[in-house]
Coordinates of C-alpha atoms in Angstrom, one line a residue:
X1 CA 0.0 0.0 0.0
X2 CA 2.8 2.4 0.9
X3 CA 4.5 1.9 -2.5
X4 CA 1.2 2.3 -4.4
X5 CA 0.5 5.6 -2.6
X6 CA 4.0 6.8 -3.1
X7 CA 3.9 6.0 -6.8
X8 CA 0.5 7.4 -7.5
X9 CA 1.0 10.3 -5.2
X10 CA 4.5 11.8 -4.8
X11 CA 6.2 10.2 -7.8
X12 CA 3.3 10.9 -10.2
X13 CA 3.1 14.6 -9.1
X14 CA 6.8 14.9 -9.6
X15 CA 6.6 13.4 -13.1
X16 CA 3.5 15.2 -14.3
X17 CA 4.8 18.4 -12.7
X18 CA 7.9 18.1 -14.8
X19 CA 5.9 17.4 -18.0
X20 CA 3.6 20.3 -17.4
X21 CA 6.6 22.6 -16.8
X22 CA 7.2 22.5 -20.5
X23 CA 3.7 23.4 -21.3
X24 CA 1.9 26.7 -21.3
X25 CA 2.9 29.0 -18.5
X26 CA 0.3 29.6 -15.8
X27 CA -1.3 33.0 -16.3
X28 CA -3.6 35.1 -14.2
X29 CA -7.0 35.6 -15.7
X30 CA -8.0 39.1 -17.0
X31 CA -9.4 41.2 -14.2
X32 CA -13.1 41.3 -13.4
X33 CA -14.0 44.9 -14.2
X34 CA -17.8 44.9 -14.5
X35 CA -19.6 44.6 -11.1
X36 CA -22.5 42.7 -12.7
X37 CA -20.1 39.7 -12.9
X38 CA -20.0 39.6 -9.1
X39 CA -23.8 39.5 -8.6
X40 CA -25.6 36.3 -7.8
X41 CA -28.3 35.0 -10.2
X42 CA -31.0 36.0 -7.7
X43 CA -29.5 39.5 -7.4
X44 CA -29.3 39.9 -11.2
X45 CA -32.9 38.7 -11.6
X46 CA -34.1 41.2 -9.0
X47 CA -32.2 44.1 -10.7
X48 CA -33.8 43.1 -14.1
X49 CA -37.3 43.0 -12.6
X50 CA -36.8 46.4 -11.0
X51 CA -35.4 47.9 -14.3
X52 CA -32.1 48.7 -12.6
X53 CA -30.3 46.8 -15.3
X54 CA -31.4 45.2 -18.6
X55 CA -31.1 41.5 -19.3
X56 CA -29.5 42.4 -22.6
X57 CA -26.7 44.3 -20.9
X58 CA -26.1 41.3 -18.5
X59 CA -25.9 38.9 -21.4
X60 CA -23.5 41.1 -23.2
X61 CA -21.3 41.4 -20.1
X62 CA -21.1 37.6 -19.8
X63 CA -20.5 37.0 -23.5
X64 CA -17.6 39.4 -23.3
X65 CA -16.2 37.8 -20.2
X66 CA -16.3 34.4 -22.1
X67 CA -14.3 36.0 -24.9
X68 CA -11.7 37.2 -22.3
X69 CA -11.2 34.0 -20.3
X70 CA -11.9 31.1 -22.8
X71 CA -8.6 31.4 -24.7
X72 CA -6.9 30.6 -21.4
X73 CA -9.2 27.9 -19.9
X74 CA -10.7 26.4 -23.1
X75 CA -14.1 25.7 -21.4
X76 CA -16.6 26.8 -24.0
X77 CA -17.7 24.5 -26.9
X78 CA -20.4 26.6 -28.5
X79 CA -22.2 29.9 -27.9
X80 CA -25.6 31.3 -28.9
X81 CA -24.9 35.1 -29.0
X82 CA -27.6 36.2 -31.4
X83 CA -30.3 34.0 -29.9
X84 CA -29.4 34.9 -26.3
X85 CA -29.5 38.6 -27.0
X86 CA -32.9 38.2 -28.8
X87 CA -34.3 36.4 -25.7
X88 CA -32.8 39.0 -23.4
X89 CA -34.5 41.7 -25.4
X90 CA -37.8 39.9 -25.1
X91 CA -37.3 39.8 -21.3
X92 CA -36.6 43.5 -21.3
X93 CA -39.7 44.3 -23.3
X94 CA -41.8 42.1 -21.0
X95 CA -40.5 44.1 -18.0
X96 CA -40.9 47.5 -19.8
X97 CA -44.5 46.9 -20.8
X98 CA -45.5 46.2 -17.2
X99 CA -48.1 43.6 -17.9
X100 CA -46.9 41.6 -14.9
X101 CA -46.0 43.0 -11.5
X102 CA -42.6 42.5 -9.9
X103 CA -44.1 39.9 -7.6
X104 CA -45.7 38.0 -10.5
X105 CA -42.4 38.0 -12.4
X106 CA -40.5 36.8 -9.3
X107 CA -42.9 33.9 -8.8
X108 CA -43.3 32.8 -12.4
X109 CA -39.7 33.6 -13.6
X110 CA -37.3 33.5 -10.6
X111 CA -34.3 33.5 -13.0
X112 CA -35.6 36.3 -15.2
X113 CA -33.1 37.3 -17.8
X114 CA -30.1 35.6 -16.1
X115 CA -27.4 34.0 -18.3
X116 CA -27.0 30.2 -18.0
X117 CA -24.3 27.8 -19.2
X118 CA -24.7 24.1 -19.7
X119 CA -22.5 21.0 -19.8
X120 CA -22.4 20.0 -23.5
X121 CA -23.6 16.5 -22.6
X122 CA -27.1 18.0 -21.9
X123 CA -29.0 19.2 -25.0
X124 CA -29.6 22.8 -25.7
X125 CA -31.6 23.2 -29.0
X126 CA -29.4 24.4 -31.8
X127 CA -26.1 24.1 -30.0
X128 CA -23.4 21.4 -30.4
X129 CA -24.3 18.1 -28.7
X130 CA -21.3 15.8 -29.1
X131 CA -19.9 15.1 -25.6
X132 CA -16.4 15.2 -27.1
X133 CA -16.9 12.2 -29.5
X134 CA -15.1 12.7 -32.8
X135 CA -17.6 10.6 -34.7
X136 CA -20.3 13.1 -33.5
X137 CA -18.4 16.1 -34.8
X138 CA -20.9 18.9 -35.8
X139 CA -24.0 17.2 -34.4
X140 CA -26.4 19.7 -32.8
X141 CA -29.2 19.2 -30.4
X142 CA -32.7 19.4 -32.0
X143 CA -34.5 20.0 -28.8
X144 CA -33.9 21.1 -25.2
X145 CA -33.3 18.6 -22.4
X146 CA -36.1 18.6 -19.8
X147 CA -34.1 20.6 -17.3
X148 CA -33.2 23.3 -19.9
X149 CA -36.8 23.6 -20.9
X150 CA -37.7 24.1 -17.2
X151 CA -34.9 26.7 -16.7
X152 CA -35.9 28.6 -19.8
X153 CA -39.5 28.7 -18.6
X154 CA -38.1 30.2 -15.3
X155 CA -36.5 33.0 -17.3
X156 CA -32.9 31.8 -17.6
X157 CA -31.1 32.4 -21.0
X158 CA -28.7 29.8 -22.2
X159 CA -25.6 31.5 -23.6
X160 CA -23.1 28.6 -24.1
X161 CA -22.4 24.9 -23.7
X162 CA -19.2 23.7 -22.0
X163 CA -16.5 21.1 -22.5
X164 CA -16.6 17.6 -21.0
X165 CA -14.5 14.5 -21.0
X166 CA -15.2 12.1 -23.9
X167 CA -18.6 10.5 -23.3
X168 CA -18.3 11.8 -19.7
X169 CA -16.1 8.8 -18.9
X170 CA -13.2 10.5 -17.1
X171 CA -12.3 12.8 -14.2
X172 CA -10.3 15.2 -16.4
X173 CA -12.0 17.3 -19.1
X174 CA -10.3 16.3 -22.2
X175 CA -11.4 15.0 -25.6
X176 CA -10.0 14.9 -29.2
X177 CA -12.7 17.3 -30.5
X178 CA -12.2 20.3 -28.3
X179 CA -9.0 19.6 -26.3
X180 CA -8.3 20.1 -22.7
X181 CA -9.9 22.5 -20.2
X182 CA -7.6 24.2 -17.7
X183 CA -8.1 25.1 -14.1
X184 CA -8.4 28.9 -13.8
X185 CA -6.4 29.0 -10.6
X186 CA -3.5 27.3 -12.3
X187 CA -3.6 26.5 -16.0
X188 CA -1.2 23.6 -15.5
X189 CA -3.8 21.8 -13.4
X190 CA -6.9 19.9 -14.0
X191 CA -10.4 21.4 -14.0
X192 CA -11.8 17.9 -13.2
X193 CA -14.5 16.0 -15.0
X194 CA -16.7 15.4 -16.5
X195 CA -18.3 18.8 -15.9
X196 CA -14.9 20.4 -15.9
X197 CA -15.7 23.0 -18.6
X198 CA -18.7 24.2 -16.5
X199 CA -16.7 24.3 -13.3
X200 CA -13.8 26.3 -14.9
X201 CA -16.1 28.8 -16.6
X202 CA -18.1 29.5 -13.4
X203 CA -14.9 29.9 -11.4
X204 CA -13.6 32.4 -14.0
X205 CA -16.7 34.6 -13.7
X206 CA -17.6 33.6 -17.2
X207 CA -20.9 32.2 -15.9
X208 CA -23.0 32.6 -12.8
X209 CA -25.2 29.5 -12.9
X210 CA -24.7 26.3 -14.7
X211 CA -26.1 22.8 -15.2
X212 CA -24.1 19.5 -14.9
X213 CA -24.8 15.9 -14.5
X214 CA -23.2 13.4 -12.1
X215 CA -23.1 9.5 -12.2
X216 CA -19.8 9.2 -10.4
X217 CA -19.0 12.7 -9.0
X218 CA -19.1 14.7 -12.2
X219 CA -20.7 17.7 -10.6
X220 CA -19.0 17.7 -7.2
X221 CA -15.5 16.8 -8.4
X222 CA -15.0 19.8 -10.8
X223 CA -16.9 22.0 -8.4
X224 CA -14.3 21.1 -5.8
X225 CA -11.3 21.6 -8.1
X226 CA -12.7 25.0 -9.3
X227 CA -14.0 26.3 -6.0
X228 CA -17.7 26.6 -6.8
X229 CA -20.9 25.1 -5.4
X230 CA -22.2 21.9 -7.0
X231 CA -25.2 19.9 -5.8
X232 CA -26.1 16.3 -6.8
X233 CA -29.8 16.0 -5.8
X234 CA -31.5 13.1 -4.1
X235 CA -32.2 10.1 -6.3
X236 CA -35.1 10.4 -8.8
X237 CA -35.9 14.1 -8.3
X238 CA -34.5 16.0 -11.4
X239 CA -35.3 14.6 -14.9
X240 CA -32.4 13.2 -16.9
X241 CA -34.0 13.1 -20.4
X242 CA -31.9 14.8 -23.1
X243 CA -28.4 13.6 -22.2
X244 CA -25.7 12.0 -24.3
X245 CA -24.6 9.3 -23.9
X246 CA -28.0 7.9 -23.2
X247 CA -28.3 5.7 -20.1
X248 CA -30.3 2.6 -19.5
X249 CA -33.1 2.8 -17.0
X250 CA -31.3 0.7 -14.4
X251 CA -28.5 3.3 -14.3
X252 CA -30.9 6.3 -14.2
X253 CA -31.1 5.8 -10.4
X254 CA -27.5 6.7 -10.1
X255 CA -27.5 9.9 -12.3
X256 CA -28.0 13.3 -10.7
X257 CA -28.6 16.3 -12.9
X258 CA -28.0 19.3 -10.8
X259 CA -27.0 23.0 -10.4
X260 CA -23.5 24.3 -10.3
X261 CA -23.2 27.9 -9.0
X262 CA -20.8 30.5 -7.8
X263 CA -23.1 31.5 -5.0
X264 CA -24.8 29.1 -2.6
X265 CA -27.9 31.4 -2.5
X266 CA -28.7 30.3 -6.1
X267 CA -28.7 26.6 -5.4
X268 CA -32.2 26.5 -3.9
X269 CA -33.9 28.4 -6.7
X270 CA -32.0 26.4 -9.4
X271 CA -33.1 23.1 -7.8
X272 CA -36.7 24.2 -7.3
X273 CA -36.9 24.9 -11.0
X274 CA -35.0 21.9 -12.2
X275 CA -37.0 19.5 -10.1
X276 CA -40.2 20.4 -12.0
X277 CA -43.2 18.6 -10.7
X278 CA -41.0 16.5 -8.4
X279 CA -40.2 19.5 -6.3
X280 CA -43.1 18.5 -4.1
X281 CA -41.1 15.5 -3.0
X282 CA -38.6 17.8 -1.4
X283 CA -39.0 20.4 1.4
X284 CA -37.0 23.2 -0.1
X285 CA -38.9 26.0 1.6
X286 CA -38.7 24.4 5.0
X287 CA -37.0 26.7 7.5
X288 CA -33.7 25.3 8.8
X289 CA -32.2 26.4 12.1
X290 CA -28.5 25.6 11.9
X291 CA -27.9 25.5 15.7
X292 CA -30.4 22.6 15.9
X293 CA -28.7 20.4 13.4
X294 CA -26.5 17.4 14.4
X295 CA -23.2 17.1 12.5
X296 CA -21.2 14.0 11.9
X297 CA -17.9 13.9 10.0
X298 CA -14.9 12.1 8.7
X299 CA -11.6 13.8 7.7
X300 CA -11.0 11.2 4.9
X301 CA -12.7 8.2 3.3
X302 CA -11.4 6.1 6.2
X303 CA -7.9 5.4 4.8
X304 CA -8.8 3.5 1.7
X305 CA -6.0 1.2 0.3
X306 CA -6.1 2.6 -3.2
X307 CA -7.1 6.2 -2.6
X308 CA -4.5 8.9 -1.7
X309 CA -4.6 10.0 1.9
X310 CA -6.4 13.3 2.4
X311 CA -4.0 16.2 1.9
X312 CA -3.3 18.6 4.8
X313 CA -5.2 21.4 3.0
X314 CA -8.3 19.2 2.6
X315 CA -8.2 18.0 6.2
X316 CA -7.9 21.6 7.4
X317 CA -11.0 22.5 5.4
X318 CA -13.0 19.8 7.2
X319 CA -11.5 20.9 10.5
X320 CA -12.5 24.6 9.9
X321 CA -16.0 23.7 9.0
X322 CA -16.4 21.3 12.0
X323 CA -14.9 23.9 14.3
X324 CA -17.4 26.5 13.1
X325 CA -20.4 24.2 13.7
X326 CA -19.0 23.2 17.1
X327 CA -19.4 26.9 18.0
X328 CA -22.8 27.5 16.6
X329 CA -24.7 24.2 17.2
X330 CA -26.3 23.0 20.4
X331 CA -24.8 19.5 19.9
X332 CA -21.1 19.3 19.2
X333 CA -20.2 17.6 15.9
X334 CA -19.3 13.9 16.3
X335 CA -16.5 12.1 14.4
X336 CA -17.8 8.8 13.0
X337 CA -16.3 5.9 11.0
X338 CA -18.3 4.5 8.1
X339 CA -16.1 1.6 7.2
X340 CA -17.5 1.0 3.8
X341 CA -16.5 4.4 2.5
X342 CA -12.9 3.4 2.0
X343 CA -14.2 0.9 -0.6
X344 CA -16.3 3.5 -2.3
X345 CA -14.8 3.3 -5.7
X346 CA -15.0 -0.5 -6.0
X347 CA -18.6 -0.5 -4.7
X348 CA -19.5 2.1 -7.3
X349 CA -17.6 0.3 -10.1
X350 CA -19.3 -3.0 -9.4
X351 CA -22.8 -1.4 -9.1
X352 CA -22.5 0.2 -12.6
X353 CA -20.6 -2.6 -14.3
X354 CA -22.2 -4.3 -17.3
X355 CA -22.1 -7.7 -15.7
X356 CA -23.9 -6.6 -12.5
X357 CA -26.2 -3.9 -13.8
X358 CA -27.0 -5.8 -17.0
X359 CA -26.2 -2.8 -19.2
X360 CA -24.2 -2.1 -22.3
X361 CA -20.4 -2.5 -22.0
X362 CA -18.1 0.5 -22.2
X363 CA -16.6 -1.0 -25.4
X364 CA -20.0 -1.1 -27.1
X365 CA -20.8 2.5 -25.9
X366 CA -17.5 3.8 -27.2
X367 CA -17.3 1.9 -30.5
X368 CA -20.9 1.4 -31.2
X369 CA -21.6 -1.0 -34.1
X370 CA -18.0 -0.7 -35.5
X371 CA -16.7 -4.2 -34.8
X372 CA -13.5 -3.7 -36.9
X373 CA -11.8 -1.5 -34.4
X374 CA -8.8 -3.0 -32.5
X375 CA -8.8 -1.9 -28.9
X376 CA -5.1 -2.5 -28.5
X377 CA -4.3 -0.5 -31.7
X378 CA -6.4 2.4 -30.5
X379 CA -4.7 2.1 -27.1
X380 CA -1.3 2.4 -28.7
X381 CA -2.4 5.3 -31.0
X382 CA -4.0 7.1 -28.1
X383 CA -0.7 7.3 -26.3
X384 CA 0.6 9.5 -29.1
X385 CA -2.6 11.4 -29.8
X386 CA -3.2 9.5 -33.1
X387 CA -6.5 8.0 -32.1
X388 CA -10.0 9.5 -32.4
X389 CA -10.5 8.2 -28.9
X390 CA -8.9 9.7 -25.8
X391 CA -6.5 7.6 -23.7
X392 CA -8.7 7.4 -20.6
X393 CA -11.6 6.1 -22.6
X394 CA -9.6 3.4 -24.3
X395 CA -8.0 2.5 -21.0
X396 CA -11.5 2.2 -19.4
X397 CA -12.5 -0.2 -22.2
X398 CA -9.4 -2.4 -21.5
X399 CA -10.0 -2.4 -17.8
X400 CA -13.6 -3.4 -18.1
X401 CA -12.7 -6.0 -20.8
X402 CA -9.9 -7.7 -19.0
X403 CA -10.1 -6.8 -15.3
X404 CA -13.8 -6.4 -14.5
X405 CA -15.6 -9.3 -12.8
X406 CA -16.8 -11.9 -15.2
X407 CA -20.0 -12.7 -13.2
X408 CA -22.1 -11.3 -10.5
X409 CA -20.6 -13.6 -7.8
X410 CA -17.4 -11.5 -7.8
X411 CA -19.4 -8.4 -7.0
X412 CA -21.4 -9.9 -4.1
X413 CA -19.0 -8.7 -1.4
X414 CA -19.3 -5.1 -2.7
X415 CA -23.0 -5.4 -3.0
X416 CA -23.1 -6.4 0.6
X417 CA -20.9 -3.4 1.5
X418 CA -23.4 -1.2 -0.4
X419 CA -26.3 -2.6 1.6
X420 CA -24.5 -2.1 4.8
X421 CA -23.7 1.5 4.0
X422 CA -27.3 2.1 3.1
X423 CA -28.2 1.0 6.6
X424 CA -25.4 2.9 8.2
X425 CA -26.4 6.2 6.6
X426 CA -30.1 5.6 7.2
X427 CA -29.4 5.2 10.9
X428 CA -27.0 8.1 11.0
X429 CA -28.8 10.7 8.9
X430 CA -32.1 11.5 10.6
X431 CA -34.1 14.5 9.5
X432 CA -31.9 16.9 11.5
X433 CA -28.5 15.4 10.7
X434 CA -25.7 16.3 8.3
X435 CA -22.6 14.4 7.4
X436 CA -19.4 16.2 6.4
X437 CA -16.4 14.7 4.6
X438 CA -13.9 15.8 1.9
X439 CA -15.2 16.0 -1.6
X440 CA -11.8 14.8 -2.9
X441 CA -8.6 13.8 -1.1
X442 CA -6.5 16.5 -2.8
X443 CA -6.8 19.8 -4.6
X444 CA -6.5 19.9 -8.4
X445 CA -3.6 17.7 -9.7
X446 CA -1.4 18.5 -12.6
X447 CA -2.9 17.6 -16.0
X448 CA -3.1 13.9 -16.6
X449 CA -1.8 12.9 -13.1
X450 CA -5.3 11.5 -12.3
X451 CA -4.8 8.9 -14.9
X452 CA -3.4 6.8 -12.1
X453 CA -5.8 8.0 -9.5
X454 CA -9.3 6.9 -10.6
X455 CA -10.0 5.4 -7.2
X456 CA -10.0 8.9 -5.7
X457 CA -13.4 9.5 -7.2
X458 CA -14.8 6.9 -4.7
X459 CA -15.1 9.9 -2.3
X460 CA -18.0 11.2 -4.4
X461 CA -19.2 8.2 -6.5
X462 CA -20.4 6.3 -3.5
X463 CA -23.2 8.8 -2.9
X464 CA -24.5 8.2 -6.4
X465 CA -25.0 4.5 -5.5
X466 CA -26.5 5.4 -2.2
X467 CA -28.8 8.0 -3.8
X468 CA -28.2 10.6 -1.1
X469 CA -28.0 14.4 -1.8
X470 CA -24.5 15.6 -1.8
X471 CA -23.1 19.1 -2.2
X472 CA -19.6 20.5 -2.7
X473 CA -18.9 23.7 -0.7
X474 CA -15.7 25.7 -1.2
X475 CA -13.7 26.5 1.9
X476 CA -11.0 28.8 0.6
X477 CA -7.6 28.0 -1.0
X478 CA -4.8 25.7 0.1
X479 CA -1.1 26.5 0.3
X480 CA -0.8 26.0 -3.5
X481 CA -3.4 28.6 -4.2
X482 CA -5.9 26.0 -5.2
X483 CA -9.5 25.6 -4.0
X484 CA -10.4 23.1 -1.3
X485 CA -13.8 22.3 0.1
X486 CA -16.1 19.8 1.9
X487 CA -18.9 17.5 0.8
X488 CA -22.2 17.9 2.6
X489 CA -24.4 14.8 2.7
X490 CA -27.8 14.4 4.2
X491 CA -30.6 11.8 4.2
X492 CA -32.7 11.0 1.2
X493 CA -34.8 14.0 0.1
X494 CA -33.4 16.2 2.8
X495 CA -31.8 18.4 0.1
X496 CA -33.0 21.5 2.0
X497 CA -30.5 20.7 4.7
X498 CA -27.6 20.6 2.2
X499 CA -28.5 24.0 0.8
X500 CA -28.9 25.6 4.2
X501 CA -25.6 24.3 5.3
X502 CA -24.0 25.4 2.0
X503 CA -25.3 28.9 2.7
X504 CA -23.9 28.9 6.2
X505 CA -20.5 27.7 5.0
X506 CA -20.4 30.4 2.4
X507 CA -21.4 33.0 4.9
X508 CA -18.6 31.9 7.3
X509 CA -15.8 31.2 4.9
X510 CA -16.5 33.4 1.9
X511 CA -17.4 30.8 -0.8
X512 CA -16.0 31.3 -4.3
X513 CA -12.6 33.1 -4.5
X514 CA -12.0 34.9 -7.8
X515 CA -8.9 33.4 -9.5
X516 CA -8.0 36.7 -11.0
X517 CA -7.9 40.4 -9.8
X518 CA -11.1 42.4 -9.3
X519 CA -10.9 46.0 -10.4
X520 CA -13.2 48.7 -9.1

């Protein structure tokens, strides 16, 4: 175990740090000069309703910001400038004519005139819809995904779609169509995946609210690496129709489409809209008194064999948060030990595997009906960038093909662990209880270093399997100047607790930290 951790940790950082030293120099982002870029979505919507600012001017400001930052971070795949400005003008005309009162507009369109960005794996009519797959080059969405339709109805205006890992298969946002997305805090480091483009753009003040999806941490992981808020809702709440790649019904229970935001105050409104008719299954308007909550925590995943130990900066983030709630809560936070968490990645991998879940193999998802492709040839070519398929995707195909369990019996121990954790968390997380742990064991790694660290995503992926609501909350920067944060987990359909705790953490620790200078 020591050698494995030493190799995947220190030695890998050393090697990929050396490789990245010869790449593009890290560069500070252009300064944020327009104060509208620092408003929350709710604040922008209020100003638009009150005619203090026009939606068109807000959209222009964000489109200009994208032009400034995207050459550095490479987060945006496609934009809809003309259409977005036309929709903004419609909003401004609606407000100007005064046919609806401010109260009616707030109730019917809580995101009135606010720019929205979307992970490119989620369809926005007219925009590219490829998920980084070379064979899908140029394919555009013919209709909006359900969540986009709901957000548009609430007044949000989609302005761009953002980069993902190929087919959303990896924890770094890279594909052979659009290239690699960079972390805005240090361009030599990963933005995470698969919603890395969304996370990087939000962190760069190129967006204020966004949409991601998450079957193994793809909202929370990039939110953590980029220092923004990201919420995976409770199982079965937000509709998933309109995603690529499509997912069989049995895996739908593990996918969470959810909001990614710079400001915790926007999470509740986003989730209320995105849940559609299922919002009645939640209690998002229920008042939460923080001092009455009971907190439980772990500073790591319980020292998993194949995951890296939690870094000092990550542990310090957990300690800061727990120390705060120790001061404000009637009951002191309690350290617990959920033993199954250290096996989180393997529990997740077995639950979603083709043999266990009876779903399509990764190989069939990647290659489709093309039976003439040699996996080993593509693997070799991908090492040199000659393949249409990215290296992590081909590596995933090989791992599943040759190392995955051949029958369900091999997965039985991990299914038993899953069942035990379901009981553990059901007993732990009553309606006034919150669990805190790191979102990931370390801040953003150098590009490609996570190739050897897939197991680290067990920190987040396990909660997809358990179906529990989980939220990344930023808690400042570590000694490398990179974001760190904590993962807030509550009982099933207790999302209102997640969002209340996220607001409290933001209030106490400041939330999002701009990676570039702010002028004025």
